[in-house]
PDB file of C-alpha atoms and ligand atoms in Angstrom:
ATOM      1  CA  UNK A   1     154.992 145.551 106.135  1.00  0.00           C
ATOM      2  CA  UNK A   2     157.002 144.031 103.332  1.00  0.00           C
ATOM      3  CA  UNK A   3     158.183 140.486 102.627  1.00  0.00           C
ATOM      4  CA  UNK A   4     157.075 138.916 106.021  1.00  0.00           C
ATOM      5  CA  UNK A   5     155.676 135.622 106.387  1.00  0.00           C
ATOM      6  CA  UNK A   6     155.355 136.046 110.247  1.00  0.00           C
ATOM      7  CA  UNK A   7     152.314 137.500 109.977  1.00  0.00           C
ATOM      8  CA  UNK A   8     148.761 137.921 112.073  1.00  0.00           C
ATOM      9  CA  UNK A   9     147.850 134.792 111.452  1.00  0.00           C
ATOM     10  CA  UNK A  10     151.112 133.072 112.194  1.00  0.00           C
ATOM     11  CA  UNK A  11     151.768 134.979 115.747  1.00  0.00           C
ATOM     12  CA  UNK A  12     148.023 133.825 116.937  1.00  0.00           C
ATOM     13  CA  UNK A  13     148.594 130.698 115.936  1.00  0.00           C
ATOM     14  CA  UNK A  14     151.582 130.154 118.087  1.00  0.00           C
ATOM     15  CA  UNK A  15     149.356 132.231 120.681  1.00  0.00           C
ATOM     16  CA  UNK A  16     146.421 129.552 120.206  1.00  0.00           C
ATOM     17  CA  UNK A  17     148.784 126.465 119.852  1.00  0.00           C
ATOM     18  CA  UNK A  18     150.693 128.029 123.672  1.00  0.00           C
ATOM     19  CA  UNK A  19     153.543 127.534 121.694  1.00  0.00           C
ATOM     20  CA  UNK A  20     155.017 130.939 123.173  1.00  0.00           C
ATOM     21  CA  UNK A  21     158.405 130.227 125.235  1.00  0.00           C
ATOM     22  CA  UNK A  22     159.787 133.359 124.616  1.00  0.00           C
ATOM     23  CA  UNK A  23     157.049 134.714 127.436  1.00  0.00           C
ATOM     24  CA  UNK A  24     158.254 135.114 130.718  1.00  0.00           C
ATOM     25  CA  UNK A  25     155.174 135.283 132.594  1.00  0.00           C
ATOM     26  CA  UNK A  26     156.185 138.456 134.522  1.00  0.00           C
ATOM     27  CA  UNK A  27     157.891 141.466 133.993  1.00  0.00           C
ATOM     28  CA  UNK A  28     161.645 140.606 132.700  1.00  0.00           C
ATOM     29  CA  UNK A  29     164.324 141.980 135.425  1.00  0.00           C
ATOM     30  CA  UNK A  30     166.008 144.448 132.649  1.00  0.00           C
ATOM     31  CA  UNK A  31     162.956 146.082 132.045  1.00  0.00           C
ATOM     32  CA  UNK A  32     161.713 146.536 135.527  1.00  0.00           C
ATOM     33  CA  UNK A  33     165.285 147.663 136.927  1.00  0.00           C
ATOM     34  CA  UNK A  34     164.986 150.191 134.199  1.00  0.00           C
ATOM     35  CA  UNK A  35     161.573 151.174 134.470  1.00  0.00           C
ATOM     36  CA  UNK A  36     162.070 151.703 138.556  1.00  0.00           C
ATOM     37  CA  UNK A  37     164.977 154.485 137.501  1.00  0.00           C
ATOM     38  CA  UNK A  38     162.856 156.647 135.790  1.00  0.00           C
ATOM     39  CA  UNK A  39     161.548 159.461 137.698  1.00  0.00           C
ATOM     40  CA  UNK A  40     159.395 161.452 135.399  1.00  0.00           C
ATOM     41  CA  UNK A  41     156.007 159.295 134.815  1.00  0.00           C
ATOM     42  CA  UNK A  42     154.161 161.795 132.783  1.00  0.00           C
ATOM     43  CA  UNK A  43     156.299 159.975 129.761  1.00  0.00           C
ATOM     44  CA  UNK A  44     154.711 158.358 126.440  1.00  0.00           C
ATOM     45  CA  UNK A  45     155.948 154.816 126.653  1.00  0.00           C
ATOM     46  CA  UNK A  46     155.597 152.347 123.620  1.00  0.00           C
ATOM     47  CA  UNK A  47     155.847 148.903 124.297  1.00  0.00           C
ATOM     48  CA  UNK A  48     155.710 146.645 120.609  1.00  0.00           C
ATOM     49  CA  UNK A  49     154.893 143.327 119.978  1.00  0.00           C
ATOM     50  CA  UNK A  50     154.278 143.484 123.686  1.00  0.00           C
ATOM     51  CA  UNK A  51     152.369 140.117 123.689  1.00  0.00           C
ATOM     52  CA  UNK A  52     150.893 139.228 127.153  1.00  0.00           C
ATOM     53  CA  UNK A  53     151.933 142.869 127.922  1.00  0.00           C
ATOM     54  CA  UNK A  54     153.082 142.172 131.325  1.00  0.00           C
ATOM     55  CA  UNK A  55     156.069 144.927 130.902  1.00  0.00           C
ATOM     56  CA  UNK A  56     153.208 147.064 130.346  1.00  0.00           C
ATOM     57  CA  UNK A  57     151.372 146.190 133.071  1.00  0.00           C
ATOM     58  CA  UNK A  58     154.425 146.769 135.208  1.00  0.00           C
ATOM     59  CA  UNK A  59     154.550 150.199 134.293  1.00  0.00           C
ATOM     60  CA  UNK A  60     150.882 150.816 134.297  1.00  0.00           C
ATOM     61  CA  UNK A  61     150.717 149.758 138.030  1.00  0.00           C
ATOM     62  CA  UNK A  62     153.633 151.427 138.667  1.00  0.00           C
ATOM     63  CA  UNK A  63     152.703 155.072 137.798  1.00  0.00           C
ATOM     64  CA  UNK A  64     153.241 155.266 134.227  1.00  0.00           C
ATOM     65  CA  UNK A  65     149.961 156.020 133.040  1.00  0.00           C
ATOM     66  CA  UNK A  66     150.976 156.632 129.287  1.00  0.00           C
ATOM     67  CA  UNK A  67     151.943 153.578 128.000  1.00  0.00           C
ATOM     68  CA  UNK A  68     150.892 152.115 125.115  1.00  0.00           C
ATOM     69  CA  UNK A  69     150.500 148.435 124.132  1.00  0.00           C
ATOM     70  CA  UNK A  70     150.811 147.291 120.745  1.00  0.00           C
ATOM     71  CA  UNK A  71     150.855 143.875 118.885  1.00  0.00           C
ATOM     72  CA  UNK A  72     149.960 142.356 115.689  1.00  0.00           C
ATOM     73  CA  UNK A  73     147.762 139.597 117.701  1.00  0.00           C
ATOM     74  CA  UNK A  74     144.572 140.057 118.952  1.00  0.00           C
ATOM     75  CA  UNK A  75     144.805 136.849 120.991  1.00  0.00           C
ATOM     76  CA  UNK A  76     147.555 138.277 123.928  1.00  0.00           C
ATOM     77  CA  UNK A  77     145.613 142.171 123.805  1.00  0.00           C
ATOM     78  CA  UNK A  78     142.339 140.118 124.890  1.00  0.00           C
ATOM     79  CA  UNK A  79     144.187 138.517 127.342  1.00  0.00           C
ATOM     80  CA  UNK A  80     145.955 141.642 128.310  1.00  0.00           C
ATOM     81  CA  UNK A  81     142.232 143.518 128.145  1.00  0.00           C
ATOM     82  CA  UNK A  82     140.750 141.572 130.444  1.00  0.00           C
ATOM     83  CA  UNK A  83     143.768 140.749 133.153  1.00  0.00           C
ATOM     84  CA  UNK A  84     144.095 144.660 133.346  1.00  0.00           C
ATOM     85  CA  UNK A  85     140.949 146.222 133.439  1.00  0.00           C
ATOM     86  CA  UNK A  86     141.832 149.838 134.315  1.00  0.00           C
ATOM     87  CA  UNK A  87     143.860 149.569 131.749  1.00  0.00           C
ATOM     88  CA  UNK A  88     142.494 152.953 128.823  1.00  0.00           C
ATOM     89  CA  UNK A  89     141.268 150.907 125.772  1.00  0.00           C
ATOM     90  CA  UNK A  90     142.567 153.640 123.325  1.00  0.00           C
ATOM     91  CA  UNK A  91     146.128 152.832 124.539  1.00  0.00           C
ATOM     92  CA  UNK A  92     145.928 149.204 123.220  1.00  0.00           C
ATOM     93  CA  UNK A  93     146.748 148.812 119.733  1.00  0.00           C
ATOM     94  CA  UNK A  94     146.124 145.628 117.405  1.00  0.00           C
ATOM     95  CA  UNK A  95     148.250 146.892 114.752  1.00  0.00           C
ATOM     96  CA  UNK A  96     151.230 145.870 112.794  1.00  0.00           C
ATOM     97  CA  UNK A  97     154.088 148.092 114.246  1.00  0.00           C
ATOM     98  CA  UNK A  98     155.273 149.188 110.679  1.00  0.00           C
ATOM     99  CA  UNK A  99     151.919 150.966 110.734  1.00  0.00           C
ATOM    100  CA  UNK A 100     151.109 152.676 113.648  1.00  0.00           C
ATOM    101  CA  UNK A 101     151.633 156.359 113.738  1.00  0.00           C
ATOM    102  CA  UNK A 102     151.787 158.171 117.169  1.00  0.00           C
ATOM    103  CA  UNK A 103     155.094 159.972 119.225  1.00  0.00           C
ATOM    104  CA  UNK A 104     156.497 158.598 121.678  1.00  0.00           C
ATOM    105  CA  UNK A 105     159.388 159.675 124.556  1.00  0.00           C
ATOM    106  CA  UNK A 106     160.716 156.173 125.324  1.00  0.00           C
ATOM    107  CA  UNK A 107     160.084 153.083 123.211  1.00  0.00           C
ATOM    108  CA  UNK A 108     161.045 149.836 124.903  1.00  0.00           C
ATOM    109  CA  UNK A 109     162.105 146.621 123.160  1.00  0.00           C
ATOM    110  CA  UNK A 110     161.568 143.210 124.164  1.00  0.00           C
ATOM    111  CA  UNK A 111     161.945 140.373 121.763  1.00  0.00           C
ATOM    112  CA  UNK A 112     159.968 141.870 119.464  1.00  0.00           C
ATOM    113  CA  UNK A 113     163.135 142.733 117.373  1.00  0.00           C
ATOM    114  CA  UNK A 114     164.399 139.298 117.156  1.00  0.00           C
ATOM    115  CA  UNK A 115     160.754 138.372 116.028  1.00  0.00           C
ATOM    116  CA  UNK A 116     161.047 140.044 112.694  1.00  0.00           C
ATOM    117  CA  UNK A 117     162.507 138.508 109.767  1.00  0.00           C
ATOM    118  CA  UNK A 118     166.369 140.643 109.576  1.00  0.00           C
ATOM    119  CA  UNK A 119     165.538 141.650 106.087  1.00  0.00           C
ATOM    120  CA  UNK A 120     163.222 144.535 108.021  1.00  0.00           C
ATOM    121  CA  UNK A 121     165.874 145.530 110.177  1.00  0.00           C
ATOM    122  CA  UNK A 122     166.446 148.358 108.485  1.00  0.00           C
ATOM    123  CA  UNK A 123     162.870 149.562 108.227  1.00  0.00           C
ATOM    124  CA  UNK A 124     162.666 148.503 112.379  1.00  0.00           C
ATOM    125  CA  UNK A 125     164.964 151.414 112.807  1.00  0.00           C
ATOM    126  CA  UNK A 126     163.451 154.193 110.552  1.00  0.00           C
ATOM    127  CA  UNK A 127     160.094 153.246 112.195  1.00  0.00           C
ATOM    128  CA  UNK A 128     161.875 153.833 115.676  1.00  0.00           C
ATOM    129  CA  UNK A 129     163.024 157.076 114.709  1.00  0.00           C
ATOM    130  CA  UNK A 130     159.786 158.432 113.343  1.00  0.00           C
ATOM    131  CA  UNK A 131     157.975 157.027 116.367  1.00  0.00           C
ATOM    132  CA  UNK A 132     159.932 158.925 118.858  1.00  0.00           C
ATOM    133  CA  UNK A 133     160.095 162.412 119.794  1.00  0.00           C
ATOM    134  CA  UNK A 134     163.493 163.967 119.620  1.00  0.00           C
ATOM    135  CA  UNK A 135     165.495 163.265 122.604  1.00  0.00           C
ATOM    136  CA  UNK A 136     163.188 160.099 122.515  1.00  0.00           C
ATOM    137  CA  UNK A 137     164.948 156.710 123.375  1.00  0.00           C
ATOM    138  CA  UNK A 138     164.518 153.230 122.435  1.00  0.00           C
ATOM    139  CA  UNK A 139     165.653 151.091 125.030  1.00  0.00           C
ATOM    140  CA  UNK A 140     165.640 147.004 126.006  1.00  0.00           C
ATOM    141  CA  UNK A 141     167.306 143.956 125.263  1.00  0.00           C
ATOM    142  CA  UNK A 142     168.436 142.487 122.153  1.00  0.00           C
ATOM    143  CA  UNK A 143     170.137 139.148 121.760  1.00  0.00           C
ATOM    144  CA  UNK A 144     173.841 139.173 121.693  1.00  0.00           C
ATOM    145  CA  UNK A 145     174.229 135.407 119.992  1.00  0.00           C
ATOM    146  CA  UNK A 146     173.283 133.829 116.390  1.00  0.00           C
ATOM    147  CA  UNK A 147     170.890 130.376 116.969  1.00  0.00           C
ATOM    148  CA  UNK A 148     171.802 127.429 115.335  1.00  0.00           C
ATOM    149  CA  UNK A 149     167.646 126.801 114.135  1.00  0.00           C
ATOM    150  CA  UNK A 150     165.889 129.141 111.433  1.00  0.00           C
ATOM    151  CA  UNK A 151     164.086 131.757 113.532  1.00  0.00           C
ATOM    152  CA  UNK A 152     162.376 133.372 115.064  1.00  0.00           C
ATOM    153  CA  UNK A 153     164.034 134.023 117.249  1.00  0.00           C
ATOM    154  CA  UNK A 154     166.648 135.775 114.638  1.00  0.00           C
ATOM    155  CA  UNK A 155     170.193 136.437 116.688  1.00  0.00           C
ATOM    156  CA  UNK A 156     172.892 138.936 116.064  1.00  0.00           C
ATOM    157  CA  UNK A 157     175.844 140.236 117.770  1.00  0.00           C
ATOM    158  CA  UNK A 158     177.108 143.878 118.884  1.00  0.00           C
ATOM    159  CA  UNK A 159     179.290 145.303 115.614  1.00  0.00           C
ATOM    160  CA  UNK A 160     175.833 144.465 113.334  1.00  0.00           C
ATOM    161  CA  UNK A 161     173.698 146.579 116.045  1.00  0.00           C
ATOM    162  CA  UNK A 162     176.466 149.231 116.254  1.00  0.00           C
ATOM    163  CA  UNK A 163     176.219 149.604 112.852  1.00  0.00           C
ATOM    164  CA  UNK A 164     172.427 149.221 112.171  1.00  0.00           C
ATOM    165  CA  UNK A 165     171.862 151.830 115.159  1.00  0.00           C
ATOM    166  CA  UNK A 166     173.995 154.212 114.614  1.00  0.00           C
ATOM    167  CA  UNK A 167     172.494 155.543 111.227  1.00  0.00           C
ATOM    168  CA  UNK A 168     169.560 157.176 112.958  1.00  0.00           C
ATOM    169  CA  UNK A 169     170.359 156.908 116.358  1.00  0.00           C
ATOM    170  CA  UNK A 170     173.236 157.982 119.297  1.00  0.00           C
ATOM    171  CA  UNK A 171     174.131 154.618 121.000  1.00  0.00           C
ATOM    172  CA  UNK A 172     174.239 155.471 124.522  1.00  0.00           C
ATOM    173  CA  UNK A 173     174.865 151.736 125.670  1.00  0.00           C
ATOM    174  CA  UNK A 174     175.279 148.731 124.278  1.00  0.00           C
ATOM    175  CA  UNK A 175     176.703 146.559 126.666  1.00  0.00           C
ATOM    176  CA  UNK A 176     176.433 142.423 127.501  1.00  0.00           C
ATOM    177  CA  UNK A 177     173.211 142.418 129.727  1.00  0.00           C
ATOM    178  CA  UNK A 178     173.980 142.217 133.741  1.00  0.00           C
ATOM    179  CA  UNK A 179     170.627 141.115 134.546  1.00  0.00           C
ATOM    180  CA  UNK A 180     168.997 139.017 132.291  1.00  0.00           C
ATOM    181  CA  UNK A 181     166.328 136.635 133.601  1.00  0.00           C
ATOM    182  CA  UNK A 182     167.668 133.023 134.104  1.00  0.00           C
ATOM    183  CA  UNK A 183     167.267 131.219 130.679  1.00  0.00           C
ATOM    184  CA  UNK A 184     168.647 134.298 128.897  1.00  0.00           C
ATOM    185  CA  UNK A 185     171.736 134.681 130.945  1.00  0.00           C
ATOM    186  CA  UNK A 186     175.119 135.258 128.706  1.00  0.00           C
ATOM    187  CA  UNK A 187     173.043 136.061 125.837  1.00  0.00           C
ATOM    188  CA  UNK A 188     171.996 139.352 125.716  1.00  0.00           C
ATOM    189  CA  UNK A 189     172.778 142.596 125.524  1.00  0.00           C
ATOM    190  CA  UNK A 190     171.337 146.108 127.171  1.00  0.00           C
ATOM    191  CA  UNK A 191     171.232 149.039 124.677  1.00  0.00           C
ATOM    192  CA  UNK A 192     170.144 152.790 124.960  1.00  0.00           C
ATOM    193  CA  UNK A 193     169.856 154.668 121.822  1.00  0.00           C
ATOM    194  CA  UNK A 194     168.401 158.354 121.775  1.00  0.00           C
ATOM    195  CA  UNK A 195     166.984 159.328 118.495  1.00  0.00           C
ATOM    196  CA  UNK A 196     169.649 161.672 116.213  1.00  0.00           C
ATOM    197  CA  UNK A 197     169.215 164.815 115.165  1.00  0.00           C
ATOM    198  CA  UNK A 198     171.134 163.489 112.123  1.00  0.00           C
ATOM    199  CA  UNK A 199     170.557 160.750 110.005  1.00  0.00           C
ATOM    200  CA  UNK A 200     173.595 158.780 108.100  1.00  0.00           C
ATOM    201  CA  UNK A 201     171.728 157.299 105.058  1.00  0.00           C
TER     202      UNK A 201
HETATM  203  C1  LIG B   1     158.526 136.677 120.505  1.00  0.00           C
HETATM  204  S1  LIG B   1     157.002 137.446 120.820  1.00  0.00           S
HETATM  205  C2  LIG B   1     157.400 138.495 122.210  1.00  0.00           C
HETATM  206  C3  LIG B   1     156.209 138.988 122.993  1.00  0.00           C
HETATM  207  C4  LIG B   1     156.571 139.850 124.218  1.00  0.00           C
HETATM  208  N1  LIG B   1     157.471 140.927 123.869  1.00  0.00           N
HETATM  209  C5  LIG B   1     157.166 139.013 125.319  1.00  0.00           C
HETATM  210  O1  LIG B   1     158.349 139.214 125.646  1.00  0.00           O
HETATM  211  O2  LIG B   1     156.460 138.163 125.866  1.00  0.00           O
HETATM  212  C6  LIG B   1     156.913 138.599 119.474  1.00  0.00           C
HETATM  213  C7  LIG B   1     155.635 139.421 119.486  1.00  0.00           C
HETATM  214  O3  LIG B   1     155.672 140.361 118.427  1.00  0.00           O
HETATM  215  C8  LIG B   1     154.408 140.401 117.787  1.00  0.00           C
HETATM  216  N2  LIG B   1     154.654 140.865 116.410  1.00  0.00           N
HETATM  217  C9  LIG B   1     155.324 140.234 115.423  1.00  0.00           C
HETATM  218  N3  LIG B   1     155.374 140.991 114.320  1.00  0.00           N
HETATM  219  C10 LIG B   1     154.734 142.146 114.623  1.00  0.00           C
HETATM  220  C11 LIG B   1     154.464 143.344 113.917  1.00  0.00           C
HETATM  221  N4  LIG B   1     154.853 143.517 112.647  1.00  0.00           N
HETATM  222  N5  LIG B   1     153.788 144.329 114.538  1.00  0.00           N
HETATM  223  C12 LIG B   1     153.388 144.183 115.819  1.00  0.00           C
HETATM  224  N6  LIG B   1     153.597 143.074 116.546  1.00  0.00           N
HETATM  225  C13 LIG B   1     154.270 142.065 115.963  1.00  0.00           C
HETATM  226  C14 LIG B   1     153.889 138.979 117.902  1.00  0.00           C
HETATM  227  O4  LIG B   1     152.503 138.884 117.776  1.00  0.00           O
HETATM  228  C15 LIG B   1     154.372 138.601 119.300  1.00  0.00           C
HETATM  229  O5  LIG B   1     153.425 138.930 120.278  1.00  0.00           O
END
């Protein structure tokens, strides 16, 4: 990865110091409401800069035997490796996202994108697109508002997504989010992007 302070060492310290808000302790309500839709398990799930994994161990328990944990942390996969114990090790991955190599059907995003300094943005979505299979879809919440500190979390709003997505990908929604847990209520938004055929750069 290029040009990133938030690295390794920084993400385990806020992991050590419990200085981790952003974690919801469960399974967020967008993710689980789209998770219970799907009716083909036998998918290849990716779920980055998963942290505590729990969206991971939502689908796990809940028939979807192919997902795939990844973070750049050791400190939340140990946590995650011994909470879930069934769990196959070779589907956990302490990695940095920008190098893991694998092919996925459905990539999920959690604020993992808002984690990354915006100047990799652009490299976020190439990696997407190589990571999926075609027809393959990246799907999750992203935040819909700018914060007023220096992230992360880093903000946005719809038009930069639209734009940013839609080199490499078909938008299929991108929509204010209907059922975003409690403290994230108002600002976020849903999106479903299926990998292009076409790319526009
Ligand atoms: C804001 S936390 C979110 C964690 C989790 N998605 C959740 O909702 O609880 C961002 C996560 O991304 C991980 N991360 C940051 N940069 C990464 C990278 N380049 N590759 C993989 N993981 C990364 C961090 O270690 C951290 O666990």
């Amino acid at each position: 990865m290029t040009n990133n302070l938030l690295d390794e060492k920084y993400w385990t310290t806020r992991y050590l110091n419990k200085s981790t808000a952003w974690d919801a302790g469960e399974v967020t309500l967008p993710i689980k409401q789209y998770l219970d839709q799907l009716i083909n398990k036998k998918i290849k799930i990716l779920i980055p800069g998963a942290g505590n994994g729990h969206e991971v161990i939502y689908a796990f328990e809940n028939g979807f035997k192919s997902v795939h944990i990844l973070d750049i942390s050791q400190t939340p996969l140990k946590r995650f490796e011994e909470t879930c114990l069934d769990f196959p090790k070779d589907q956990i991955h302490h990695q940095d996202f920008f190098e893991h190599e694998g092919q996925y059907d459905l990539i999920l995003e959690q604020t993992f994108f808002c984690a990354l300094p915006p100047i990799l943005r652009i490299e976020y979505v190439n990696k997407m697109k190589e990571l999926l299979k075609p027809n393959g879809k990246l799907v999750g919440v992203l935040f819909g508002i700018d914060f007023e500190k220096e992230g992360p979390p880093f903000g946005g709003d719809r038009e930069e997504y639209q734009k940013l997505f839609s080199r490499e990908f078909e938008i299929m929604k991108l929509e204010p989010c209907r059922n975003s847990i409690p403290p994230r209520i108002g600002s976020e938004l849903f999106f479903m992007l299926r990998k292009a055929q076409y790319s526009r750069t």
